Coordinates of C-alpha atoms and ligand atoms in Angstrom, one line a residue:
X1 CA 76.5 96.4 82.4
X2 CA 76.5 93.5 85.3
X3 CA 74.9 95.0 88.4
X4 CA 76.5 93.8 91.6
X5 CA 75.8 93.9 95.0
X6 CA 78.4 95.0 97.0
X7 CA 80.4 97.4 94.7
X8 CA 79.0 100.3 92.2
X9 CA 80.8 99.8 89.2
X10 CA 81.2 102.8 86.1
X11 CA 83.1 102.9 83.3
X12 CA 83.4 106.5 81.6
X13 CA 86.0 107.4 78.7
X14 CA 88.1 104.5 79.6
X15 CA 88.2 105.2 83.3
X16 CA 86.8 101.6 85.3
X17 CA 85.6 102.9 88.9
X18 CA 85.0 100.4 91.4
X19 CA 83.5 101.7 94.5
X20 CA 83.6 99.2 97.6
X21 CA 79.8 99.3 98.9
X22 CA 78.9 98.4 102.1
X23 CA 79.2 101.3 104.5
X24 CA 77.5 100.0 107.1
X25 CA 80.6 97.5 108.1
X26 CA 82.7 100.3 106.8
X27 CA 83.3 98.0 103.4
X28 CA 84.3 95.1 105.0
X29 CA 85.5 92.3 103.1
X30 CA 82.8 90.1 103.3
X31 CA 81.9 86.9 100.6
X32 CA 80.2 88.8 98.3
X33 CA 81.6 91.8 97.8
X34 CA 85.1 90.0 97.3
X35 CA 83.8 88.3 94.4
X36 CA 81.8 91.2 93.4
X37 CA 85.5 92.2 93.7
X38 CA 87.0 90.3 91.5
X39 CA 84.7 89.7 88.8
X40 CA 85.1 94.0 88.5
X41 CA 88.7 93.3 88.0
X42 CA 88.7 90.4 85.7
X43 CA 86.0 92.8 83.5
X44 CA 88.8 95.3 83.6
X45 CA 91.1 93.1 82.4
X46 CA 89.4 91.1 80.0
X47 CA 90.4 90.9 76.0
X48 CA 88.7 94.0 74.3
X49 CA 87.6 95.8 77.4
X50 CA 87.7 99.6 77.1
X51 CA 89.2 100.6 80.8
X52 CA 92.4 102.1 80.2
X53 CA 93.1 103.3 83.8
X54 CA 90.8 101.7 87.1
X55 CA 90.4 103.5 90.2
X56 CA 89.6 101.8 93.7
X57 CA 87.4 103.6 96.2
X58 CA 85.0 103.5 98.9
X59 CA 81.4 104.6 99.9
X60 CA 80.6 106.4 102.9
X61 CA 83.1 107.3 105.7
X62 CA 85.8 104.2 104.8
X63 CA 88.0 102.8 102.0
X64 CA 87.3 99.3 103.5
X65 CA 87.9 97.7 107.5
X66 CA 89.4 94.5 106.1
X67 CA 88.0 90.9 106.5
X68 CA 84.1 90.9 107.2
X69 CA 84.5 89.8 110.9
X70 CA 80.8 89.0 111.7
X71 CA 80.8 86.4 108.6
X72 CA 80.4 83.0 109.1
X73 CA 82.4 81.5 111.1
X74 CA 85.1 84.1 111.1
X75 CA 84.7 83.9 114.9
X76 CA 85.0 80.3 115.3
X77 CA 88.3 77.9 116.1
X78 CA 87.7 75.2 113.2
X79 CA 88.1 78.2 110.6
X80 CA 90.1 77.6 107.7
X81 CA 91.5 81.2 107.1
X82 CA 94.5 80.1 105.0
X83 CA 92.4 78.5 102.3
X84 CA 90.1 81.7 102.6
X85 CA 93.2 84.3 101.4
X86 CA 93.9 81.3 98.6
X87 CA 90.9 80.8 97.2
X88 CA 89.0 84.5 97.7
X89 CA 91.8 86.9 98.0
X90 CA 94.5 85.8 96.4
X91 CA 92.8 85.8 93.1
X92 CA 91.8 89.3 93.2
X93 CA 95.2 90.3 94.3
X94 CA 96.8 88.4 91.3
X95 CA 94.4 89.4 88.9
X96 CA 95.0 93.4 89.8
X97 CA 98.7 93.0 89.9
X98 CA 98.4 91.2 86.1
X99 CA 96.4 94.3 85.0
X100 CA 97.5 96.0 81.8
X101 CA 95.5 99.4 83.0
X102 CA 97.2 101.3 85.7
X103 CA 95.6 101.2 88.9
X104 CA 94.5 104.4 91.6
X105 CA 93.3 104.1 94.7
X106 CA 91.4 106.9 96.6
X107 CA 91.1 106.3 100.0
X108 CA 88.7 107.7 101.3
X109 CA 88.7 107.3 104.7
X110 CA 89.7 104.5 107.0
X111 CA 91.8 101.5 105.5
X112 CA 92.4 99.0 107.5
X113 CA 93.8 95.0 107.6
X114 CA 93.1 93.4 103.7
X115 CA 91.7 96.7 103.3
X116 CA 94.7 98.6 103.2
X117 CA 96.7 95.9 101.6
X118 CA 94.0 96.6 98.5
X119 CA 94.5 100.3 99.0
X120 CA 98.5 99.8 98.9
X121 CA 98.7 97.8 96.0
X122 CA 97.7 100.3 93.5
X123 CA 100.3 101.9 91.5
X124 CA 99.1 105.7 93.0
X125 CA 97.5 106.0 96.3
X126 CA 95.7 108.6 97.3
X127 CA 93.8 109.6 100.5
X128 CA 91.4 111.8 102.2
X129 CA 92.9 114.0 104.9
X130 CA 91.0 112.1 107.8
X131 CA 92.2 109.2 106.2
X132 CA 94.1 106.5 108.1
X133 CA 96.1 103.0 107.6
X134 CA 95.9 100.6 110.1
X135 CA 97.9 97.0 109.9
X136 CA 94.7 95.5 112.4
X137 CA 95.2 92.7 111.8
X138 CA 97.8 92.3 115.2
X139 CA 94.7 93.8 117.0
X140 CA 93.1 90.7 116.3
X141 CA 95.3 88.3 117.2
X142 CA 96.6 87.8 113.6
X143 CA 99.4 88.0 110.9
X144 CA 99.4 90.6 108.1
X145 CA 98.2 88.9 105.4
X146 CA 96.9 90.0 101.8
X147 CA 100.2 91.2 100.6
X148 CA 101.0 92.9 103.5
X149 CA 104.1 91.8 104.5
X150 CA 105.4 91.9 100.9
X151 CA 104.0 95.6 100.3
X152 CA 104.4 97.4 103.7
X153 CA 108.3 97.0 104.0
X154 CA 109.0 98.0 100.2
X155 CA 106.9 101.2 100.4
X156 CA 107.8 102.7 104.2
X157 CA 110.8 100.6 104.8
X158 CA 111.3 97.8 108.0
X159 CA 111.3 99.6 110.5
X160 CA 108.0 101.4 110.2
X161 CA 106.6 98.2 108.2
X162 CA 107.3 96.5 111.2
X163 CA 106.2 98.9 114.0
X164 CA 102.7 99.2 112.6
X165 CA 101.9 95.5 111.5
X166 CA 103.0 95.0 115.8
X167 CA 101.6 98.2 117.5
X168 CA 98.7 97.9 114.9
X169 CA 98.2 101.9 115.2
X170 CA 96.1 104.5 113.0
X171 CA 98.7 106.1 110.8
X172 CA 97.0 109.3 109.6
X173 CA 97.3 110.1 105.9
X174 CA 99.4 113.2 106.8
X175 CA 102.0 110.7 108.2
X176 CA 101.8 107.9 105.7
X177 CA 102.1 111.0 102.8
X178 CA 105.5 111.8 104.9
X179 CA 106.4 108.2 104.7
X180 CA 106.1 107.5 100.9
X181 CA 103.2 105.1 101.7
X182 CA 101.2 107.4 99.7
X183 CA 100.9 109.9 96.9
X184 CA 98.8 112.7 97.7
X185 CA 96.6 113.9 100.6
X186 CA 93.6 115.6 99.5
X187 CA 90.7 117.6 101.4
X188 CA 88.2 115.4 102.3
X189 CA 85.5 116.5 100.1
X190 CA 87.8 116.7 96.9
X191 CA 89.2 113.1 97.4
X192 CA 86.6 111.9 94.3
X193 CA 87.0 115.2 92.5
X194 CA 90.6 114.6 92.7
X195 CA 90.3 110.7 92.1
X196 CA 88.7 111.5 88.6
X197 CA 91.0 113.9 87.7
X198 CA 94.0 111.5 88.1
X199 CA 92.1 108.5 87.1
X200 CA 91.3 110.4 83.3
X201 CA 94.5 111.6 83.4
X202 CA 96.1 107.8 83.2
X203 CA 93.1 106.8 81.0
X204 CA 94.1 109.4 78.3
X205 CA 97.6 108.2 78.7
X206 CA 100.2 106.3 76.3
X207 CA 98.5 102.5 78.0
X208 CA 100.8 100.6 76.7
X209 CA 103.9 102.3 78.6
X210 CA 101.8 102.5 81.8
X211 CA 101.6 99.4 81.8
X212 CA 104.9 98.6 81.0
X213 CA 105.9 100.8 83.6
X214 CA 103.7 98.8 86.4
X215 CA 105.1 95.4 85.1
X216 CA 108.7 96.8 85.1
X217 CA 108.7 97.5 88.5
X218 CA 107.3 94.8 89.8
X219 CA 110.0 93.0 88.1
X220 CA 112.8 95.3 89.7
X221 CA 111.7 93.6 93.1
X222 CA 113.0 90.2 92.0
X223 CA 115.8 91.4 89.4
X224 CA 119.3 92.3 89.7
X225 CA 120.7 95.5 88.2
X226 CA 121.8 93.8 85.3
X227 CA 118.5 92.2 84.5
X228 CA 116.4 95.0 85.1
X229 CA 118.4 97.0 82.6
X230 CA 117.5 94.1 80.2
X231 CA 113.8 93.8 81.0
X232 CA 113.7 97.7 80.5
X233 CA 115.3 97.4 76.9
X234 CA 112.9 94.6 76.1
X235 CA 110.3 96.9 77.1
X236 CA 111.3 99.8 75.2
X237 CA 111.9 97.7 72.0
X238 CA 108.3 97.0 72.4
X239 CA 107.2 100.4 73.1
X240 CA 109.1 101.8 70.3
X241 CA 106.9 100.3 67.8
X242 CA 103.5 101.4 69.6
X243 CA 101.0 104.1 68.2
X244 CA 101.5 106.1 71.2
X245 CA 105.2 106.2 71.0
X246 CA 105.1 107.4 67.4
X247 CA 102.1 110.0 68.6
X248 CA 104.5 111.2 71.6
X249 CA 107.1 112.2 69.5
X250 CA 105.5 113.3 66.7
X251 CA 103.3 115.7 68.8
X252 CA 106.7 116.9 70.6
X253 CA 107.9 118.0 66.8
X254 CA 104.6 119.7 66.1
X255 CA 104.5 121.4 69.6
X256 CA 101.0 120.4 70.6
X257 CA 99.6 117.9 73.2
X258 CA 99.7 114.5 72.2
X259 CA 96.6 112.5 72.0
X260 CA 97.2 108.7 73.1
X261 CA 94.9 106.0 72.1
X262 CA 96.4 103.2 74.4
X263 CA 97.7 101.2 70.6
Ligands
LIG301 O1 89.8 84.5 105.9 C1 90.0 85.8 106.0 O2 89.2 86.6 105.6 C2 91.3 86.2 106.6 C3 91.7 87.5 106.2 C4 92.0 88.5 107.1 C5 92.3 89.8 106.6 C6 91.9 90.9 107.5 O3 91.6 92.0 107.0 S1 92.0 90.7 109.2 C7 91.6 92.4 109.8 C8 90.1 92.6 109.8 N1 89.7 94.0 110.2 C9 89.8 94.5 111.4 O4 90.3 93.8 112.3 C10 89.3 95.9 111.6 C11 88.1 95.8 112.4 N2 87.5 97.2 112.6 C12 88.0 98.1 113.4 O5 89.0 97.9 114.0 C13 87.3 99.4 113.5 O6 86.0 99.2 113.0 C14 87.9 100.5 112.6 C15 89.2 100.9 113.3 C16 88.2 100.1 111.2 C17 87.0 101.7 112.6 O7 86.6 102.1 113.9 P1 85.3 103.0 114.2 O8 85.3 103.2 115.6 O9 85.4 104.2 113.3 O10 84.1 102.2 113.6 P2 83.3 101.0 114.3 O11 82.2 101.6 115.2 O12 84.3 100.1 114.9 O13 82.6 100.3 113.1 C18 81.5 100.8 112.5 C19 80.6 99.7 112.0 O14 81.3 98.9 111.1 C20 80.3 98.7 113.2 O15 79.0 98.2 113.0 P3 77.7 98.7 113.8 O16 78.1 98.5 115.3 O17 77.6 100.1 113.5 O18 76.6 97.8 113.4 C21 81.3 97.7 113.0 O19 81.0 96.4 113.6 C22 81.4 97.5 111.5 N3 82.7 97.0 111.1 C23 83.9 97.6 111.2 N4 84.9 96.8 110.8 C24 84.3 95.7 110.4 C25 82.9 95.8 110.6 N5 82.1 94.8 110.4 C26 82.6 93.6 109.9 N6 83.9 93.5 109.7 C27 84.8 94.4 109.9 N7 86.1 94.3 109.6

């Protein structure tokens, strides 16, 4: 197993774990641990990998503060950072929304800027009870940026999207819980406990029809009602044929649990 830097990585009974390493910037995003970053995800993703569910956390007392501000020349004028989302974020943001595994996030503590569009984009989000999302980025004289502006609005609607990517305030986890930002708000020292228990929850499910699920609605942000109701029956002629779908029922029949292989 590659060893990296800036992120521990695990993978146990089909459960990927990448935890964001740095806690002395509070995970920041810097160079290397965003393509420590991606390579994790690409692994993930790769042709006969074994993860069947990935999970996205932090170390110490935040999920991640965003960009690594005292990098380079994140400081300076003649800074390109347009061609720094293309070429280092975007790819790690593609190649997670492509994924075939569903995707947790357990945030930890603080997630802030790119930070919190990483912890957003997960299909479940979860967070510590001291917890907060902040939209920084105004704070710093900057646009959202990282999926943001694409994420934000869908999950808590324009209005709030709006008033914390421009007031760039902490919204505690108690608040974005109440907001359908998040899932789940757990006490701080179960957040990993809890993390686990989700993450082998997905990675026991039917795979297949997670992922399905994931693709189909990111597909319902694009489609019209119509279309969606085709792409869902494209989808389920698919399913139908799986392993898992045949397990599901027949363990229905049989009264007993199903056991899902992710075929
Ligand atoms: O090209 C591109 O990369 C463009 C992409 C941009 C995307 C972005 O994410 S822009 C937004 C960048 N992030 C921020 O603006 C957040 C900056 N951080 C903060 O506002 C605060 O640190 C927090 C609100 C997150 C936490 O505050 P607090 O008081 O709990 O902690 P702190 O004391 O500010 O930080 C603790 C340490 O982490 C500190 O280091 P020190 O003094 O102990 O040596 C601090 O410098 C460091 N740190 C925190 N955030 C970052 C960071 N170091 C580098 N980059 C950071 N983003």
């Amino acid at each position: 197993m590659a060893d990296y830097e800036n992120i521990l990585f695990s993978l146990e009974d089909g459960l990927a774990t990448i935890t964001l390493n740095r806690p002395e910037s509070l995970n920041a995003l810097s160079s290397g641990l965003k393509a420590d970053l991606l390579h994790a995800v690409r692994r993930v993703g790769q042709k006969g990998s074994d993860a069947r569910a990935l999970l996205i956390t932090g170390t110490g007392r935040a999920f991640c503060a965003g960009a690594d501000l005292m990098e380079g020349n994140m400081g300076s004028a003649d800074r390109d950072l347009g061609k720094s989302l293309i070429d280092d974020y975007h790819p790690i943001l593609l190649e997670l929304a492509d994924l075939d595994v569903p995707v947790l996030s357990a945030v930890n503590g603080v997630a802030a800027g790119a930070g919190m569009s990483i912890a957003i984009s997960a299909d479940i989000v979860i967070a510590a009870h001291s917890a907060y999302f902040l939209q920084a980025f105004v704070n710093i004289g900057l646009v959202p940026d990282a999926g943001s502006t694409f994420l934000l609005p869908r999950l808590v609607g324009s209005a709030r999207a709006r008033a914390m990517m421009m007031l760039g305030e902490r919204i505690p986890s108690d608040k974005a819980l109440e907001w359908g930002l998040i899932y789940e708000v757990v006490d701080d020292d179960m957040i990993q406990l809890r993390a686990k228990e989700l993450g082998h929850q997905l990675a026991n499910g039917p795979t297949r029809a997670l992922s399905g699920i994931r693709h189909l609605v990111s597909q319902s942000q694009k489609n019209n009602y119509a279309e969606q109701l085709q792409a869902e029956a494209g989808m389920q002629r698919q399913m139908g044929g799986t392993e898992d779908a045949i397990e599901g029922v027949m363990a229905f029949v049989q009264k007993r649990k199903a056991d899902f292989k992710g075929k």
